[in-house]
Amino acid sequence: MKTPSSLELLTESLRRLPGIGPKSAQRIAFHMLQHDRDGAAQLARALETAVNTIHHCALCNTFAEHPVCDTCLDPERDKSMLCVVETPADQLMIEQTLTFKGLYFVLMGRLSPLDGIGPKDLHLDKLISRAADGSVAEVVLATNFTNEGEATAHYLSEMLKARGLRVSRLARGVPVGGELEYVDAGTIARAMLDRRAT
Amino acid sequence: MKTPSSLELLTESLRRLPGIGPKSAQRIAFHMLQHDRDGAAQLARALETAVNTIHHCALCNTFAEHPVCDTCLDPERDKSMLCVVETPADQLMIEQTLTFKGLYFVLMGRLSPLDGIGPKDLHLDKLISRAADGSVAEVVLATNFTNEGEATAHYLSEMLKARGLRVSRLARGVPVGGELEYVDAGTIARAMLDRRAT
């Protein structure tokens, strides 16, 4: 028995999506061809358009259709604050909190020696020229609180402070709604050390 | 902050894939644009080609690029045996066992009154004309052993026997490697009732 070659190519192509294994790829291919051909055609067009139109913002490095993204062009933004995040998804999460009105720099990754991702791969020269443009008064490091995110924050902090910039880091502590009984000891230890006067 | 519209459209389109929620869609879109643009372009072409070239085999109803699929055209196949399965994936599994050399009919679904899928939606007229073509001596029902698969098998069995065809069903029992302690009681009961002389 031979699977049609265009069906096989589709399954192979779906396997390149992150988190999709051979069984899922086959299930998705069958589903789309049997129940949602419109969706498949739409996805094909969306992929093609995105690949052709999405580039990186010259200022903040996030995904953008124009040379400079809408956020960087927004005159309402506080140009004295620059928040460094790992991904556009992290940026979206911070935007949703409505607590930050400054500008962003999106690393599109994190330092990860085990994966061979060093300072050069993260375009840190772009971050330096962005942070040292004269208008930035404070850089807020908002990389993840994972080992790699923390190492990235430490590296960036040293690098930016060496250039005379004020650098801060998101606070660590017990999450909102967190019950001490179920919070890990490391988080509680950090919350104790960073305790604040009320 | 505004997400580029072509990025938003890509995320929306990815959400139409089965099993992909909003967070996964966003993660996939970011990953493909950042790390695998070639893969995204390839997937776009594969989807387009598949949608345009894949149809249903006139004989067995599976996905095919030509009016009749390779399996149905294979002269080595035993035309007296017809195996009915729910999906092309099920057909592949049976092929891998190398225990069946006959032809197939792929329902592309199962009877599921709760989802509004009745006999008409499964193109059972196509199955009847296929099974009653004079060359088929036995129809093996290989729908799943779920409630819906069993109900489908029962319905097909009555329908085909009424037309004078010999109908069989895959055996039920303890799976190979199964330890009785961990096999459910229903399976063991079935295995007991269907026990075979050795």
Coordinates of C-alpha atoms in Angstrom, one line a residue:
Chain A
M1 CA 0.0 0.0 0.0
K2 CA 1.4 3.4 -1.0
T3 CA 0.3 6.7 0.6
P4 CA -0.2 9.4 -2.1
S5 CA 3.0 11.4 -2.3
S6 CA 1.4 14.8 -1.8
L7 CA -0.2 13.4 1.4
E8 CA 3.2 12.1 2.5
L9 CA 4.8 15.5 1.8
L10 CA 2.1 17.2 3.8
T11 CA 2.6 14.9 6.8
E12 CA 6.4 15.4 6.6
S13 CA 5.9 19.2 6.5
L14 CA 3.6 19.2 9.5
R15 CA 6.3 17.3 11.5
R16 CA 8.5 20.4 11.2
L17 CA 6.0 22.2 13.5
P18 CA 7.4 22.3 17.0
G19 CA 5.7 19.7 19.3
I20 CA 4.1 17.7 16.4
G21 CA 5.2 14.1 16.2
P22 CA 4.5 11.6 13.4
K23 CA 1.1 10.4 14.8
S24 CA -0.1 14.0 15.3
A25 CA 1.1 15.0 11.9
Q26 CA -0.8 12.2 10.3
R27 CA -4.0 13.0 12.3
I28 CA -3.8 16.7 11.4
A29 CA -3.3 15.9 7.7
F30 CA -6.2 13.5 7.6
H31 CA -8.4 15.9 9.6
M32 CA -7.7 18.9 7.4
L33 CA -8.2 17.0 4.1
Q34 CA -11.4 15.3 5.3
H35 CA -13.1 18.1 7.4
D36 CA -11.4 21.5 6.8
R37 CA -10.0 22.0 3.3
D38 CA -10.8 25.7 3.5
G39 CA -8.8 25.9 6.7
A40 CA -5.9 24.1 5.0
A41 CA -5.9 26.5 2.0
Q42 CA -6.2 29.5 4.4
L43 CA -3.2 28.2 6.4
A44 CA -1.2 27.8 3.3
R45 CA -1.9 31.4 2.3
A46 CA -1.2 32.7 5.8
L47 CA 2.1 30.9 6.0
E48 CA 3.2 32.2 2.7
T49 CA 2.2 35.8 3.5
A50 CA 3.8 35.7 6.9
V51 CA 7.1 34.3 5.6
N52 CA 7.2 37.0 2.9
T53 CA 6.1 40.0 5.0
I54 CA 7.3 39.4 8.6
H55 CA 10.8 40.7 9.4
H56 CA 12.4 42.1 12.6
C57 CA 11.8 45.6 13.8
A58 CA 15.0 47.6 13.3
L59 CA 14.7 49.1 16.8
C60 CA 13.2 46.5 19.1
N61 CA 13.9 43.3 17.1
T62 CA 10.4 41.9 17.4
F63 CA 8.3 40.6 14.5
A64 CA 7.1 43.4 12.3
E65 CA 5.7 44.0 8.8
H66 CA 7.3 47.4 8.5
P67 CA 11.0 48.4 9.1
V68 CA 10.0 49.8 12.5
C69 CA 7.1 48.2 14.5
D70 CA 4.0 50.0 15.7
T71 CA 5.0 49.9 19.3
C72 CA 8.4 51.6 18.6
L73 CA 6.6 54.3 16.5
D74 CA 3.9 55.0 19.2
P75 CA 4.5 58.6 20.4
E76 CA 2.6 57.8 23.6
R77 CA 5.4 55.5 24.8
D78 CA 7.9 56.5 27.5
K79 CA 11.2 56.5 25.6
S80 CA 13.2 56.6 28.8
M81 CA 12.2 53.0 29.8
L82 CA 13.4 49.9 27.9
C83 CA 12.2 46.5 28.9
V84 CA 14.2 43.4 27.6
V85 CA 12.2 40.2 27.1
E86 CA 13.0 36.9 25.6
T87 CA 10.1 36.5 23.1
P88 CA 7.1 38.4 21.6
A89 CA 4.9 36.2 23.7
D90 CA 6.6 37.5 26.9
Q91 CA 6.1 41.1 25.6
L92 CA 2.4 40.4 25.1
M93 CA 2.1 39.2 28.7
I94 CA 3.7 42.3 30.0
E95 CA 1.5 44.5 27.8
Q96 CA -1.5 42.8 29.3
T97 CA -0.6 43.8 32.8
L98 CA -0.8 47.5 31.8
T99 CA 2.0 48.3 34.2
F100 CA 4.6 49.3 31.6
K101 CA 4.4 52.2 29.2
G102 CA 8.0 52.2 27.9
L103 CA 9.6 50.5 24.9
Y104 CA 10.9 47.0 24.5
F105 CA 13.8 45.0 23.2
V106 CA 13.0 41.4 22.2
L107 CA 16.0 39.1 22.3
M108 CA 14.2 36.3 20.3
G109 CA 15.9 33.8 22.6
R110 CA 18.1 33.5 25.6
L111 CA 21.7 32.7 26.3
S112 CA 22.0 28.9 26.2
P113 CA 25.6 27.5 26.0
L114 CA 24.2 24.0 25.9
D115 CA 22.3 24.8 22.7
G116 CA 25.2 26.7 21.3
I117 CA 23.4 30.1 21.7
G118 CA 25.9 32.7 22.7
P119 CA 25.9 36.5 22.9
K120 CA 26.5 36.8 19.2
D121 CA 23.4 34.8 18.3
L122 CA 21.2 37.2 20.3
H123 CA 22.2 40.3 18.3
L124 CA 23.3 42.0 21.6
D125 CA 25.1 44.7 19.6
K126 CA 21.6 45.8 18.4
L127 CA 20.5 45.9 22.1
I128 CA 23.5 48.0 23.1
S129 CA 23.1 50.5 20.3
R130 CA 19.4 50.7 21.2
A131 CA 20.0 51.1 25.0
A132 CA 22.8 53.6 24.5
D133 CA 20.9 55.9 22.1
G134 CA 20.8 58.7 24.8
S135 CA 17.0 58.6 25.5
V136 CA 17.0 55.4 27.7
A137 CA 17.3 56.1 31.4
E138 CA 16.5 52.6 32.8
V139 CA 16.6 49.1 31.3
V140 CA 14.2 46.6 32.9
L141 CA 15.3 43.0 32.5
A142 CA 12.3 40.8 32.1
T143 CA 13.8 37.5 30.9
N144 CA 12.4 34.3 32.4
F145 CA 13.2 33.2 35.9
T146 CA 14.7 29.9 34.6
N147 CA 18.4 29.1 34.8
E148 CA 19.0 30.3 31.3
G149 CA 16.8 33.4 31.7
E150 CA 18.6 34.3 34.9
A151 CA 22.0 33.8 33.3
T152 CA 21.0 36.0 30.4
A153 CA 19.8 38.7 32.8
H154 CA 23.1 38.6 34.7
Y155 CA 25.1 38.8 31.5
L156 CA 23.0 41.7 30.2
S157 CA 23.1 43.5 33.5
E158 CA 26.9 43.5 33.6
M159 CA 27.1 44.5 29.9
L160 CA 24.7 47.4 30.3
K161 CA 26.0 48.7 33.6
A162 CA 29.5 48.7 32.1
R163 CA 28.1 51.3 29.7
G164 CA 26.8 53.4 32.6
L165 CA 23.1 52.4 32.2
R166 CA 20.7 52.0 35.1
V167 CA 19.5 48.3 35.1
S168 CA 16.7 46.7 37.0
R169 CA 15.1 43.2 37.1
L170 CA 11.5 42.1 37.7
A171 CA 10.8 41.3 41.3
R172 CA 10.9 37.7 42.5
G173 CA 8.6 36.4 45.1
V174 CA 5.4 34.4 46.0
P175 CA 3.0 34.5 43.1
V176 CA -0.4 36.2 43.6
G177 CA -2.8 33.6 45.0
G178 CA 0.1 31.5 46.0
E179 CA -0.2 29.4 49.2
L180 CA 3.1 29.0 51.0
E181 CA 2.4 25.3 51.6
Y182 CA 2.5 24.7 47.9
V183 CA 5.2 27.2 46.8
D184 CA 8.7 25.8 46.4
A185 CA 11.3 26.6 49.0
G186 CA 13.5 28.5 46.6
T187 CA 10.7 31.0 45.9
I188 CA 10.0 31.5 49.6
A189 CA 13.6 32.0 50.4
R190 CA 13.8 34.6 47.7
A191 CA 10.6 36.3 48.9
M192 CA 12.1 36.4 52.4
L193 CA 15.4 37.9 51.3
D194 CA 13.6 40.5 49.1
R195 CA 10.9 41.3 51.7
R196 CA 9.6 44.8 51.6
A197 CA 8.6 47.2 54.4
T198 CA 4.8 47.8 54.4
Chain B
M1 CA 0.8 47.3 21.1
K2 CA -0.4 45.8 17.9
T3 CA 0.6 42.4 16.5
P4 CA 1.3 42.5 12.7
S5 CA -1.8 41.5 10.9
S6 CA -0.1 38.8 8.8
L7 CA 1.2 37.3 12.1
E8 CA -2.2 37.4 13.6
L9 CA -3.8 35.7 10.5
L10 CA -1.1 33.0 10.7
T11 CA -1.9 32.4 14.4
E12 CA -5.7 32.2 13.7
S13 CA -5.1 29.8 10.8
L14 CA -2.9 27.5 12.9
R15 CA -5.7 27.4 15.5
R16 CA -7.9 25.5 12.9
L17 CA -5.5 22.6 13.2
P18 CA -7.1 19.9 15.5
G19 CA -5.6 19.9 19.0
I20 CA -3.9 23.3 18.6
G21 CA -5.1 26.0 21.1
P22 CA -4.3 29.7 21.2
K23 CA -1.0 29.4 23.1
S24 CA 0.3 26.6 20.9
A25 CA -0.7 28.4 17.8
Q26 CA 1.3 31.5 18.9
R27 CA 4.3 29.4 19.9
I28 CA 4.3 27.6 16.6
A29 CA 4.0 30.8 14.6
F30 CA 6.9 32.4 16.5
H31 CA 9.0 29.3 16.2
M32 CA 8.5 28.9 12.4
L33 CA 9.1 32.6 11.7
Q34 CA 12.2 32.7 14.0
H35 CA 13.8 29.4 13.4
D36 CA 12.3 27.6 10.3
R37 CA 11.1 29.9 7.6
D38 CA 12.0 27.2 5.0
G39 CA 9.8 24.8 6.8
A40 CA 6.9 27.3 6.9
A41 CA 7.2 27.9 3.1
Q42 CA 7.4 24.1 2.5
L43 CA 4.3 23.5 4.6
A44 CA 2.5 26.2 2.7
R45 CA 3.3 24.5 -0.6
A46 CA 2.5 21.1 0.8
L47 CA -0.9 22.2 2.1
E48 CA -1.8 23.9 -1.2
T49 CA -0.7 20.8 -3.3
A50 CA -2.5 18.4 -1.0
V51 CA -5.8 20.4 -1.1
N52 CA -5.6 20.6 -4.8
T53 CA -4.6 17.0 -5.6
I54 CA -6.0 14.7 -2.9
H55 CA -9.5 13.3 -3.5
H56 CA -11.3 10.1 -2.5
C57 CA -10.6 6.8 -4.3
A58 CA -13.7 5.9 -6.3
L59 CA -13.6 2.3 -5.0
C60 CA -12.3 2.3 -1.5
N61 CA -13.0 6.0 -0.5
T62 CA -9.5 6.6 1.0
F63 CA -7.3 9.6 0.1
A64 CA -5.9 9.3 -3.4
E65 CA -4.3 11.5 -6.1
H66 CA -5.8 9.5 -8.9
P67 CA -9.4 8.5 -9.4
V68 CA -8.6 5.0 -8.1
C69 CA -5.9 4.5 -5.5
D70 CA -2.8 2.3 -5.8
T71 CA -4.0 -0.3 -3.4
C72 CA -7.3 -0.9 -5.4
L73 CA -5.3 -1.1 -8.6
D74 CA -2.8 -3.6 -7.2
P75 CA -3.3 -6.9 -9.1
E76 CA -1.6 -8.9 -6.3
R77 CA -4.5 -8.1 -3.9
D78 CA -7.1 -10.7 -3.0
K79 CA -10.3 -9.2 -4.5
S80 CA -12.5 -11.6 -2.5
M81 CA -11.7 -10.0 0.9
L82 CA -12.9 -6.5 1.8
C83 CA -11.8 -4.9 5.1
V84 CA -13.8 -1.9 6.4
V85 CA -11.9 0.6 8.5
E86 CA -12.7 4.0 10.0
T87 CA -9.7 5.9 8.8
P88 CA -6.6 5.7 6.5
A89 CA -4.5 5.6 9.7
D90 CA -6.4 2.4 10.8
Q91 CA -5.8 1.0 7.3
L92 CA -2.0 1.7 7.6
M93 CA -2.0 -0.1 11.0
I94 CA -3.6 -3.2 9.5
E95 CA -1.2 -3.1 6.5
Q96 CA 1.7 -3.1 8.9
T97 CA 0.6 -6.4 10.4
L98 CA 1.0 -8.1 7.0
T99 CA -1.9 -10.3 7.9
F100 CA -4.4 -9.0 5.3
K101 CA -3.9 -9.2 1.5
G102 CA -7.4 -8.1 0.5
L103 CA -8.9 -4.8 -0.4
Y104 CA -10.2 -2.0 1.9
F105 CA -13.1 0.3 2.3
V106 CA -12.4 3.4 4.3
L107 CA -15.4 4.9 6.0
M108 CA -13.6 8.2 6.8
G109 CA -15.5 8.3 10.1
R110 CA -18.0 6.3 12.2
L111 CA -21.6 6.4 13.0
S112 CA -22.0 9.0 15.8
P113 CA -25.6 10.2 16.4
L114 CA -24.3 12.6 19.1
D115 CA -22.2 14.4 16.4
G116 CA -25.0 14.2 13.9
I117 CA -23.1 11.6 11.7
G118 CA -25.6 9.1 10.4
P119 CA -25.5 6.4 7.7
K120 CA -25.9 9.0 4.9
D121 CA -22.8 11.0 6.0
L122 CA -20.6 7.9 5.7
H123 CA -21.4 7.2 2.0
L124 CA -22.6 3.7 2.9
D125 CA -24.2 3.5 -0.6
K126 CA -20.6 3.5 -1.9
L127 CA -19.7 0.7 0.5
I128 CA -22.8 -1.4 -0.6
S129 CA -22.1 -1.1 -4.3
R130 CA -18.4 -1.9 -3.6
A131 CA -19.3 -5.0 -1.4
A132 CA -22.0 -6.2 -3.8
D133 CA -19.9 -6.1 -7.0
G134 CA -19.8 -9.9 -7.2
S135 CA -16.1 -10.5 -6.4
V136 CA -16.3 -9.9 -2.6
A137 CA -16.8 -13.1 -0.6
E138 CA -16.2 -11.8 2.9
V139 CA -16.3 -8.4 4.5
V140 CA -14.1 -8.0 7.6
L141 CA -15.3 -5.2 9.9
A142 CA -12.3 -3.5 11.5
T143 CA -13.9 -0.4 13.0
N144 CA -12.6 0.5 16.4
F145 CA -13.7 -1.3 19.6
T146 CA -15.1 1.9 21.0
N147 CA -18.9 2.4 21.6
E148 CA -19.2 4.2 18.3
G149 CA -17.0 1.8 16.4
E150 CA -19.0 -1.2 17.7
A151 CA -22.3 0.4 16.9
T152 CA -21.0 1.1 13.4
A153 CA -19.9 -2.5 13.0
H154 CA -23.3 -3.7 14.2
Y155 CA -25.1 -1.5 11.7
L156 CA -22.8 -2.5 8.8
S157 CA -23.1 -6.1 9.7
E158 CA -26.9 -6.1 9.6
M159 CA -26.9 -4.1 6.4
L160 CA -24.4 -6.3 4.6
K161 CA -25.8 -9.6 5.8
A162 CA -29.2 -8.5 4.5
R163 CA -27.6 -8.5 1.1
G164 CA -26.4 -12.0 1.5
L165 CA -22.7 -11.2 2.2
R166 CA -20.5 -13.0 4.7
V167 CA -19.4 -10.6 7.4
S168 CA -16.7 -11.0 10.1
R169 CA -15.3 -8.9 12.8
L170 CA -11.7 -8.6 14.2
A171 CA -11.3 -10.8 17.3
R172 CA -11.5 -9.2 20.8
G173 CA -9.4 -10.4 23.6
V174 CA -6.4 -9.7 25.8
P175 CA -3.7 -7.7 24.0
V176 CA -0.3 -9.3 23.2
G177 CA 1.9 -8.6 26.2
G178 CA -1.2 -7.9 28.4
E179 CA -1.0 -8.9 32.0
L180 CA -4.4 -10.0 33.3
E181 CA -3.9 -7.9 36.5
Y182 CA -3.8 -4.7 34.5
V183 CA -6.4 -5.6 31.7
D184 CA -9.9 -4.3 32.2
A185 CA -12.6 -6.7 33.3
G186 CA -14.6 -6.2 30.1
T187 CA -11.7 -7.3 27.9
I188 CA -11.1 -10.4 30.1
A189 CA -14.8 -11.3 30.0
R190 CA -14.8 -11.1 26.2
A191 CA -11.6 -13.1 26.0
M192 CA -13.2 -15.8 28.3
L193 CA -16.4 -16.0 26.2
D194 CA -14.4 -16.1 22.9
R195 CA -11.9 -18.6 24.2
R196 CA -10.4 -20.9 21.6
A197 CA -9.4 -24.6 21.7
T198 CA -5.7 -25.1 21.6

